[in-house]
Coordinates of C-alpha atoms in Angstrom, one line a residue:
Chain A
M1 CA 14.9 38.4 -176.5
T2 CA 15.9 34.9 -177.7
R3 CA 12.8 32.9 -176.8
H4 CA 12.2 31.3 -180.1
P5 CA 13.5 27.7 -180.1
L6 CA 15.0 28.0 -183.6
A7 CA 16.8 31.2 -182.6
R8 CA 18.2 29.5 -179.5
I9 CA 19.3 26.5 -181.5
G10 CA 21.1 28.8 -184.0
I11 CA 22.7 30.8 -181.3
T12 CA 23.8 27.7 -179.5
L13 CA 25.4 26.4 -182.6
F14 CA 27.2 29.8 -183.1
I15 CA 28.4 29.7 -179.5
G16 CA 29.5 26.1 -179.7
V17 CA 31.3 26.5 -183.0
H18 CA 33.2 29.6 -181.9
L19 CA 34.2 28.2 -178.6
V20 CA 35.5 25.0 -180.1
L21 CA 37.4 26.9 -182.9
I22 CA 39.0 29.3 -180.5
T23 CA 40.1 26.4 -178.3
L24 CA 41.5 24.5 -181.3
W25 CA 43.2 27.6 -182.6
N26 CA 45.1 28.2 -179.4
L27 CA 46.4 24.6 -179.0
P28 CA 50.2 24.4 -179.1
P29 CA 51.8 22.9 -182.2
S30 CA 51.2 19.1 -182.4
A31 CA 50.2 16.5 -185.0
F32 CA 46.6 17.0 -184.0
S33 CA 46.5 20.8 -184.1
D34 CA 48.7 21.1 -187.2
R35 CA 46.1 19.1 -189.1
L36 CA 43.2 21.2 -187.8
R37 CA 44.7 24.6 -188.1
P38 CA 44.7 24.9 -191.9
A39 CA 40.9 24.2 -191.9
I40 CA 40.3 27.0 -189.3
T41 CA 42.8 29.5 -190.7
P42 CA 40.7 30.9 -193.6
Y43 CA 37.8 31.8 -191.4
F44 CA 39.9 33.1 -188.5
R45 CA 42.0 35.2 -190.8
F46 CA 39.0 36.5 -192.7
A47 CA 37.2 37.5 -189.6
S48 CA 40.3 38.8 -187.8
L49 CA 39.7 36.3 -185.0
E50 CA 43.4 35.1 -185.0
Q51 CA 44.8 35.0 -181.5
R52 CA 47.9 33.8 -179.7
W53 CA 48.2 34.7 -176.1
S54 CA 51.9 34.0 -175.7
M55 CA 53.2 37.5 -174.8
F56 CA 56.5 37.0 -172.9
A57 CA 55.8 33.2 -173.2
P58 CA 57.3 30.7 -173.0
T59 CA 60.4 32.8 -172.7
P60 CA 60.7 36.6 -172.7
D61 CA 63.3 38.1 -175.0
R62 CA 66.8 37.9 -173.6
A63 CA 68.2 40.7 -175.7
N64 CA 67.4 44.3 -176.5
R65 CA 67.3 44.7 -180.2
Y66 CA 66.3 47.0 -183.0
L67 CA 66.8 47.4 -186.7
R68 CA 69.0 50.0 -188.2
A69 CA 69.1 51.2 -191.8
R70 CA 72.6 52.3 -193.0
I71 CA 71.9 54.5 -196.1
T72 CA 74.8 55.1 -198.4
Y73 CA 74.8 57.9 -201.0
R74 CA 76.6 58.4 -204.2
D75 CA 79.2 60.7 -202.6
G76 CA 80.1 57.9 -200.1
S77 CA 78.4 59.5 -197.1
E78 CA 76.2 57.5 -194.8
R79 CA 73.2 58.1 -192.7
L80 CA 71.9 55.8 -190.0
W81 CA 68.2 55.5 -189.1
A82 CA 67.0 53.3 -186.2
I83 CA 63.8 51.4 -186.4
G84 CA 62.1 50.3 -183.2
R85 CA 64.8 51.7 -180.9
L86 CA 62.8 53.2 -178.0
D87 CA 65.1 52.9 -175.0
H88 CA 66.1 56.6 -175.1
R89 CA 62.7 57.9 -176.2
L90 CA 60.3 60.0 -174.1
V91 CA 57.2 58.3 -172.8
W92 CA 54.9 60.0 -175.4
D93 CA 57.2 59.0 -178.2
K94 CA 57.2 55.4 -177.0
L95 CA 53.4 55.3 -177.0
I96 CA 53.3 56.4 -180.6
L97 CA 56.3 54.5 -181.9
E98 CA 55.6 51.3 -180.0
R99 CA 54.4 49.8 -183.2
T100 CA 57.8 50.1 -184.8
R101 CA 59.1 48.0 -182.0
K102 CA 56.4 45.5 -182.9
L103 CA 57.5 45.6 -186.5
V104 CA 61.1 44.8 -185.4
E105 CA 59.8 42.0 -183.1
N106 CA 58.1 40.4 -186.1
V107 CA 60.7 40.8 -188.8
W108 CA 64.1 40.8 -187.2
N109 CA 64.9 37.1 -187.9
P110 CA 65.5 36.5 -191.6
K111 CA 65.5 32.7 -190.9
K112 CA 61.7 33.0 -190.3
G113 CA 61.0 34.0 -193.9
W114 CA 60.7 37.8 -193.6
T115 CA 63.2 38.6 -196.3
P116 CA 60.5 39.5 -198.9
F117 CA 59.5 42.4 -196.7
Y118 CA 63.0 43.8 -196.3
P119 CA 63.3 45.7 -199.6
Q120 CA 60.2 47.8 -198.8
I121 CA 61.5 48.5 -195.3
C122 CA 64.8 49.7 -196.8
R123 CA 62.9 52.0 -199.2
W124 CA 60.8 53.3 -196.4
A125 CA 63.9 54.0 -194.3
A126 CA 65.7 55.7 -197.1
R127 CA 62.7 58.0 -197.7
E128 CA 62.4 58.8 -194.0
V129 CA 66.0 60.0 -193.9
S130 CA 66.0 62.0 -197.1
R131 CA 63.5 62.8 -199.8
D132 CA 66.0 64.8 -201.8
P133 CA 65.6 63.6 -205.4
T134 CA 69.1 64.9 -206.3
R135 CA 70.7 62.7 -203.7
P136 CA 69.3 59.2 -204.2
P137 CA 70.7 56.4 -202.0
T138 CA 72.9 53.8 -203.7
K139 CA 72.6 51.2 -201.0
V140 CA 70.7 50.5 -197.8
D141 CA 72.0 47.9 -195.4
L142 CA 69.4 46.7 -193.0
E143 CA 71.2 45.8 -189.8
L144 CA 70.0 43.9 -186.8
V145 CA 71.5 45.5 -183.7
W146 CA 71.3 43.7 -180.4
S147 CA 72.6 43.6 -176.9
K148 CA 72.2 40.5 -174.7
I149 CA 70.8 41.1 -171.3
P150 CA 73.1 39.8 -168.6
Q151 CA 72.1 36.7 -166.8
P152 CA 70.5 37.0 -163.3
P153 CA 71.4 37.4 -160.5
Q154 CA 74.6 39.1 -161.7
G155 CA 72.6 41.4 -164.0
L156 CA 70.3 42.6 -161.3
R157 CA 72.1 45.9 -160.6
Q158 CA 73.9 46.3 -164.0
D159 CA 72.9 48.2 -167.0
P160 CA 70.9 45.8 -169.2
I161 CA 72.7 47.2 -172.2
T162 CA 76.2 45.6 -172.2
E163 CA 77.5 45.8 -175.7
W164 CA 75.7 46.6 -178.9
K165 CA 76.5 44.2 -181.7
Y166 CA 75.2 44.3 -185.2
R167 CA 75.1 42.3 -188.4
V168 CA 73.7 43.0 -191.8
I169 CA 70.6 41.0 -192.6
Y170 CA 69.7 42.5 -195.9
T171 CA 71.3 44.8 -198.5
A172 CA 69.1 46.7 -201.0
L173 CA 70.9 48.2 -203.9
A174 CA 70.0 51.3 -206.0
E175 CA 67.8 49.4 -208.5
E176 CA 65.8 47.8 -205.7
L177 CA 65.5 51.1 -203.9
A178 CA 64.2 52.8 -207.0
H179 CA 61.5 50.2 -207.6
P180 CA 58.2 51.6 -206.2
Chain B
M1 CA 18.4 23.0 -161.9
T2 CA 19.0 20.6 -164.8
W3 CA 21.9 21.1 -167.2
R4 CA 19.6 22.4 -169.8
Q5 CA 18.1 24.9 -167.4
A6 CA 21.5 25.9 -166.3
W7 CA 22.6 26.4 -169.9
N8 CA 19.6 28.4 -170.8
D9 CA 19.9 30.5 -167.6
F10 CA 23.6 31.2 -168.3
W11 CA 23.3 32.1 -172.0
F12 CA 19.7 33.2 -172.5
A13 CA 18.2 34.6 -169.3
P14 CA 17.7 38.3 -169.8
R15 CA 20.1 40.4 -167.7
D16 CA 20.6 44.0 -166.6
L17 CA 22.4 45.7 -169.5
R18 CA 23.9 48.6 -167.7
S19 CA 27.4 47.0 -167.5
V20 CA 27.1 46.4 -171.2
G21 CA 26.5 50.1 -171.9
R22 CA 29.5 51.1 -169.8
F23 CA 31.6 48.5 -171.6
R24 CA 30.5 50.1 -174.9
I25 CA 31.7 53.5 -173.8
A26 CA 35.0 52.2 -172.5
L27 CA 35.6 50.2 -175.6
G28 CA 34.7 53.1 -177.8
L29 CA 37.2 55.3 -176.0
V30 CA 39.9 52.6 -176.5
V31 CA 39.2 52.5 -180.2
L32 CA 39.5 56.3 -180.3
M33 CA 42.8 56.1 -178.5
K34 CA 44.1 53.4 -180.9
L35 CA 43.0 55.5 -184.0
G36 CA 44.4 58.7 -182.5
L37 CA 47.8 57.1 -181.9
L38 CA 47.8 56.0 -185.6
V39 CA 47.4 59.6 -186.9
P40 CA 51.1 60.6 -186.6
V41 CA 52.3 57.4 -188.2
L42 CA 49.6 56.9 -190.8
D43 CA 52.0 57.4 -193.7
D44 CA 54.6 55.0 -192.2
F45 CA 52.1 52.1 -191.7
F46 CA 49.3 52.5 -194.3
S47 CA 50.7 54.0 -197.4
E48 CA 52.5 52.6 -200.5
T49 CA 55.6 54.5 -199.4
G50 CA 55.5 53.1 -195.9
M51 CA 56.9 49.9 -194.4
L52 CA 54.3 47.6 -196.0
T53 CA 52.6 48.0 -199.3
L54 CA 49.0 46.8 -199.9
A55 CA 50.3 44.1 -202.2
Q56 CA 52.7 42.9 -199.5
S57 CA 49.9 42.9 -196.9
R58 CA 48.1 40.3 -199.0
M59 CA 51.1 37.9 -198.8
K60 CA 50.2 36.9 -195.2
V61 CA 46.5 37.5 -195.4
P62 CA 45.5 36.6 -199.0
A63 CA 42.0 37.0 -200.4
P64 CA 39.3 36.4 -199.5
R65 CA 39.9 38.8 -196.6
L66 CA 37.9 41.4 -194.8
C67 CA 40.0 44.4 -195.7
L68 CA 38.2 47.4 -197.2
F69 CA 41.6 48.8 -198.3
D70 CA 41.5 46.3 -201.1
Y71 CA 38.5 48.1 -202.6
L72 CA 39.5 51.7 -201.9
P73 CA 42.2 53.9 -203.6
V74 CA 45.7 53.2 -202.3
D75 CA 46.1 56.6 -200.8
C76 CA 42.8 56.5 -198.9
A77 CA 44.3 56.0 -195.4
P78 CA 43.7 59.6 -194.1
V79 CA 40.1 59.6 -195.2
F80 CA 39.6 56.1 -193.9
L81 CA 41.0 57.0 -190.5
G82 CA 38.9 60.1 -190.4
A83 CA 35.8 58.1 -191.1
M84 CA 36.7 55.5 -188.5
L85 CA 37.2 58.3 -185.9
V86 CA 33.6 59.5 -186.6
I87 CA 32.2 56.0 -186.4
A88 CA 34.0 55.3 -183.2
A89 CA 32.7 58.5 -181.6
L90 CA 29.1 57.6 -182.7
F91 CA 29.6 54.1 -181.3
T92 CA 30.8 55.5 -178.0
V93 CA 27.8 57.7 -177.5
G94 CA 25.5 54.9 -178.7
W95 CA 24.0 56.4 -181.8
R96 CA 22.7 53.8 -184.3
T97 CA 24.8 51.4 -182.2
R98 CA 24.1 48.2 -184.1
L99 CA 25.1 49.8 -187.4
M100 CA 28.1 51.6 -185.9
S101 CA 29.2 48.4 -184.2
L102 CA 29.2 46.6 -187.6
L103 CA 31.1 49.4 -189.3
L104 CA 33.6 49.7 -186.5
Y105 CA 34.3 46.0 -186.6
L106 CA 34.7 46.1 -190.4
G107 CA 37.0 49.1 -190.1
M108 CA 39.2 47.8 -187.4
A109 CA 39.5 44.4 -189.1
S110 CA 40.5 46.3 -192.3
I111 CA 43.2 48.2 -190.4
D112 CA 44.5 45.1 -188.8
Q113 CA 44.7 43.2 -192.1
R114 CA 46.2 46.1 -194.0
N115 CA 49.3 46.1 -191.7
W116 CA 49.5 43.0 -189.5
L117 CA 53.3 43.6 -188.9
I118 CA 52.5 46.2 -186.3
L119 CA 49.6 44.4 -184.5
N120 CA 49.9 43.6 -180.8
S121 CA 47.7 41.5 -178.5
G122 CA 45.6 44.5 -177.7
D123 CA 44.6 45.0 -181.4
R124 CA 43.7 41.4 -181.7
L125 CA 41.6 41.4 -178.5
L126 CA 39.9 44.6 -179.5
T127 CA 38.8 43.3 -182.9
I128 CA 37.6 40.0 -181.4
L129 CA 35.5 41.9 -178.9
L130 CA 34.1 44.1 -181.6
F131 CA 33.2 40.9 -183.6
F132 CA 31.2 39.4 -180.7
G133 CA 30.0 42.9 -179.8
M134 CA 28.1 43.1 -183.0
F135 CA 25.7 40.6 -181.6
A136 CA 25.3 42.2 -178.2
P137 CA 22.8 44.9 -177.2
L138 CA 25.6 47.4 -176.7
G139 CA 23.3 50.4 -177.4
A140 CA 20.5 49.6 -175.0
T141 CA 21.8 51.6 -172.1
Y142 CA 23.9 54.8 -171.5
S143 CA 23.3 55.6 -175.2
L144 CA 21.5 58.0 -177.5
D145 CA 19.7 55.0 -178.8
G146 CA 18.5 54.1 -175.3
L147 CA 17.4 57.7 -174.7
S148 CA 15.5 57.8 -177.9
A149 CA 13.8 54.5 -177.2
R150 CA 12.7 55.6 -173.8
R151 CA 11.2 58.8 -175.2
R152 CA 9.2 56.8 -177.7
G153 CA 8.1 54.4 -174.9
R154 CA 9.9 51.4 -176.3
L155 CA 12.0 50.9 -173.2
P156 CA 10.8 50.6 -169.6
S157 CA 11.8 53.4 -167.1
G158 CA 13.7 51.0 -164.9
P159 CA 16.9 49.0 -165.6
V160 CA 16.9 47.5 -169.1
Q161 CA 17.2 43.8 -169.4
G162 CA 18.2 42.0 -172.6
A163 CA 19.8 39.1 -174.3
Y164 CA 23.2 38.3 -172.8
W165 CA 24.6 35.4 -174.9
A166 CA 27.0 37.6 -176.9
V167 CA 28.2 39.2 -173.7
R168 CA 28.9 35.7 -172.3
L169 CA 31.0 35.0 -175.4
M170 CA 33.1 38.1 -174.7
Q171 CA 33.5 37.2 -171.0
I172 CA 34.6 33.7 -172.0
Q173 CA 37.0 35.1 -174.6
I174 CA 38.7 37.1 -171.8
C175 CA 38.9 34.0 -169.6
L176 CA 40.3 31.9 -172.5
M177 CA 42.9 34.7 -173.0
Y178 CA 44.1 34.3 -169.4
F179 CA 43.9 30.5 -169.6
W180 CA 46.1 30.2 -172.7
S181 CA 48.4 32.9 -171.5
T182 CA 49.0 30.9 -168.3
F183 CA 49.3 27.7 -170.4
Y184 CA 52.1 29.1 -172.6
K185 CA 53.9 30.8 -169.7
I186 CA 54.2 27.7 -167.5
R187 CA 55.7 25.8 -170.4
G188 CA 58.7 28.2 -170.1
E189 CA 61.5 27.5 -167.6
V190 CA 61.9 31.1 -166.6
W191 CA 58.2 31.4 -165.5
A192 CA 58.4 28.2 -163.4
S193 CA 61.7 29.4 -161.9
G194 CA 60.3 32.8 -161.1
E195 CA 62.8 34.8 -163.1
A196 CA 60.6 35.8 -166.1
L197 CA 60.0 39.4 -165.0
Y198 CA 63.8 39.9 -164.7
W199 CA 64.0 39.6 -168.5
V200 CA 60.8 41.5 -169.2
L201 CA 61.9 44.5 -167.1
R202 CA 65.3 44.7 -168.8
N203 CA 63.8 44.9 -172.3
L204 CA 64.3 48.6 -172.5
E205 CA 62.4 48.9 -175.8
R206 CA 59.3 48.1 -173.7
V207 CA 60.0 49.6 -170.4
R208 CA 58.1 52.8 -169.6
W209 CA 58.9 53.8 -166.0
P210 CA 61.1 51.9 -163.6
L211 CA 59.5 49.9 -160.8
P212 CA 60.8 50.4 -157.2
S213 CA 64.2 48.8 -156.9
V214 CA 63.1 46.3 -154.3
L215 CA 60.8 44.8 -157.0
S216 CA 63.0 44.9 -160.1
D217 CA 66.5 44.7 -158.7
T218 CA 66.2 41.9 -156.3
M219 CA 65.5 38.2 -157.1
L220 CA 62.8 38.2 -154.4
G221 CA 61.1 41.1 -156.0
V222 CA 61.4 39.5 -159.4
N223 CA 60.0 36.2 -158.1
F224 CA 57.1 38.1 -156.5
L225 CA 56.2 39.8 -159.7
T226 CA 56.6 36.6 -161.8
Y227 CA 54.5 34.3 -159.6
G228 CA 52.0 37.1 -158.9
T229 CA 51.4 37.5 -162.6
L230 CA 51.0 33.8 -163.0
L231 CA 48.7 33.5 -160.1
V232 CA 46.3 36.2 -161.2
E233 CA 46.2 34.9 -164.8
M234 CA 45.7 31.4 -163.6
L235 CA 42.9 32.1 -161.1
F236 CA 41.0 34.7 -163.1
P237 CA 39.1 32.3 -165.4
V238 CA 37.9 30.4 -162.4
L239 CA 37.3 32.9 -159.7
V240 CA 35.8 35.7 -161.7
W241 CA 32.5 33.8 -162.1
P242 CA 31.4 33.3 -158.5
A243 CA 29.9 36.5 -157.0
R244 CA 31.9 36.0 -153.8
T245 CA 35.3 36.1 -155.5
R246 CA 34.5 38.3 -158.5
A247 CA 35.3 41.6 -156.9
L248 CA 38.6 40.4 -155.5
M249 CA 39.6 38.8 -158.8
L250 CA 38.8 41.9 -160.8
A251 CA 40.7 44.0 -158.3
C252 CA 43.8 41.8 -158.6
G253 CA 43.5 42.0 -162.4
L254 CA 43.2 45.8 -162.1
V255 CA 46.4 45.9 -160.1
L256 CA 48.2 43.6 -162.5
H257 CA 47.2 45.5 -165.6
L258 CA 47.8 49.0 -164.1
G259 CA 51.2 47.8 -163.0
M260 CA 52.0 46.5 -166.5
E261 CA 50.8 49.8 -168.0
Y262 CA 53.0 51.7 -165.6
A263 CA 56.1 49.7 -166.2
L264 CA 55.7 48.6 -169.9
T265 CA 54.6 50.0 -173.2
I266 CA 52.4 47.3 -174.7
G267 CA 50.1 49.3 -176.9
I268 CA 46.5 49.4 -176.0
F269 CA 46.3 45.9 -174.5
Q270 CA 45.8 46.9 -170.8
Y271 CA 43.0 49.3 -171.8
V272 CA 41.2 46.7 -173.8
V273 CA 41.4 44.2 -171.0
L274 CA 40.3 46.7 -168.3
A275 CA 37.4 47.8 -170.5
S276 CA 36.3 44.2 -170.8
Y277 CA 36.3 43.9 -167.0
L278 CA 33.2 46.1 -167.0
L279 CA 31.3 43.2 -168.6
F280 CA 31.9 41.2 -165.4
L281 CA 30.3 43.9 -163.2
E282 CA 26.8 42.5 -164.0
R283 CA 23.9 42.8 -161.7
N284 CA 21.7 39.8 -161.2

């Protein structure tokens, strides 16, 4: 029981500090919060207290999207491997593979500085498709595949998937693929 | 009652710990679920041949960090996960709860920091609750520790009361989650206009089972779902505290989160939140 005055003071400080830090951490970007956040970040990252409660906010995704690896082999043949495409999966598969959707949600936009992570994703994709050492890939194109959801109310009774489009966001060549 | 008395009563007055014991069991089961779902994809997420190497994981979360993977062999993930499953099971049944609580927090923080590319809100909330949970008397009730203490005469035969301040922190964290969630939602035009759930329910990567057509395929239904979500999240931080409105608020939250779990695949988030609701079922 916390009856000792010093213990109560210590706990009160602990409570106060954490409530203030959590509040400051969650503030939207501004001159004030941008100055404070670097001071809070080391502790929050260390202790895994980072939090951002902005799921589907301020605007939910307006497109269905996934990543696709196009693996090219020496003989010219190609294999495709989808990352984070769950729309045609069974419920149990979705439960297990939901984290690949999260991966795509995090890294699909190269403009947000995710490019350094693409080579490893390409290597991973190539390994998932084939581990045959006699048939190494010569190239892996990482493609962003997306389909814009139709605007409401016209889209209410339509298939949300209208037309899949894709563009290459990264190409890993043989040398990069061979690098562990 | 003065402010100081009210503060001391809210944070430090001993309270019935039965809800805390139930919360521990529920949280432990959620941890077991999270770890179990990682087993089939361990190689993809936590190995050097997976999507993110250990060195890359340090790019976002550099040292110093609370990641035991930094000190273990790079291929330790299967053994690590096995150890975590054992610790989570012992935590759930309440054996050496304080120690297991600490180890569980360290382990889950390590898993989070090893591959942050795949974390969702549920992972974050789970680890935060485990952090504050280290300071709470999670093992006092419905536990092997509690059973052992009673046999040795160290606990009374009736309801066990104990320090509640860490539980209050967890409760407030849940309320802050809803507060900030509402805050960020109402900044978006689609939430204010009532069409947000139209977009959410057409994101087929997330959709699990379809809702009745009257809800998802009509603007009235979409508006109802959108504003209903906002209303529950907005009111929860306020109305969950008074005894008169608590049950109703928890019931509304239960419907919201069960509905989300039915319609969407959002990892373990709903289960973590619903486990935390047990903390609000306190008896005075």
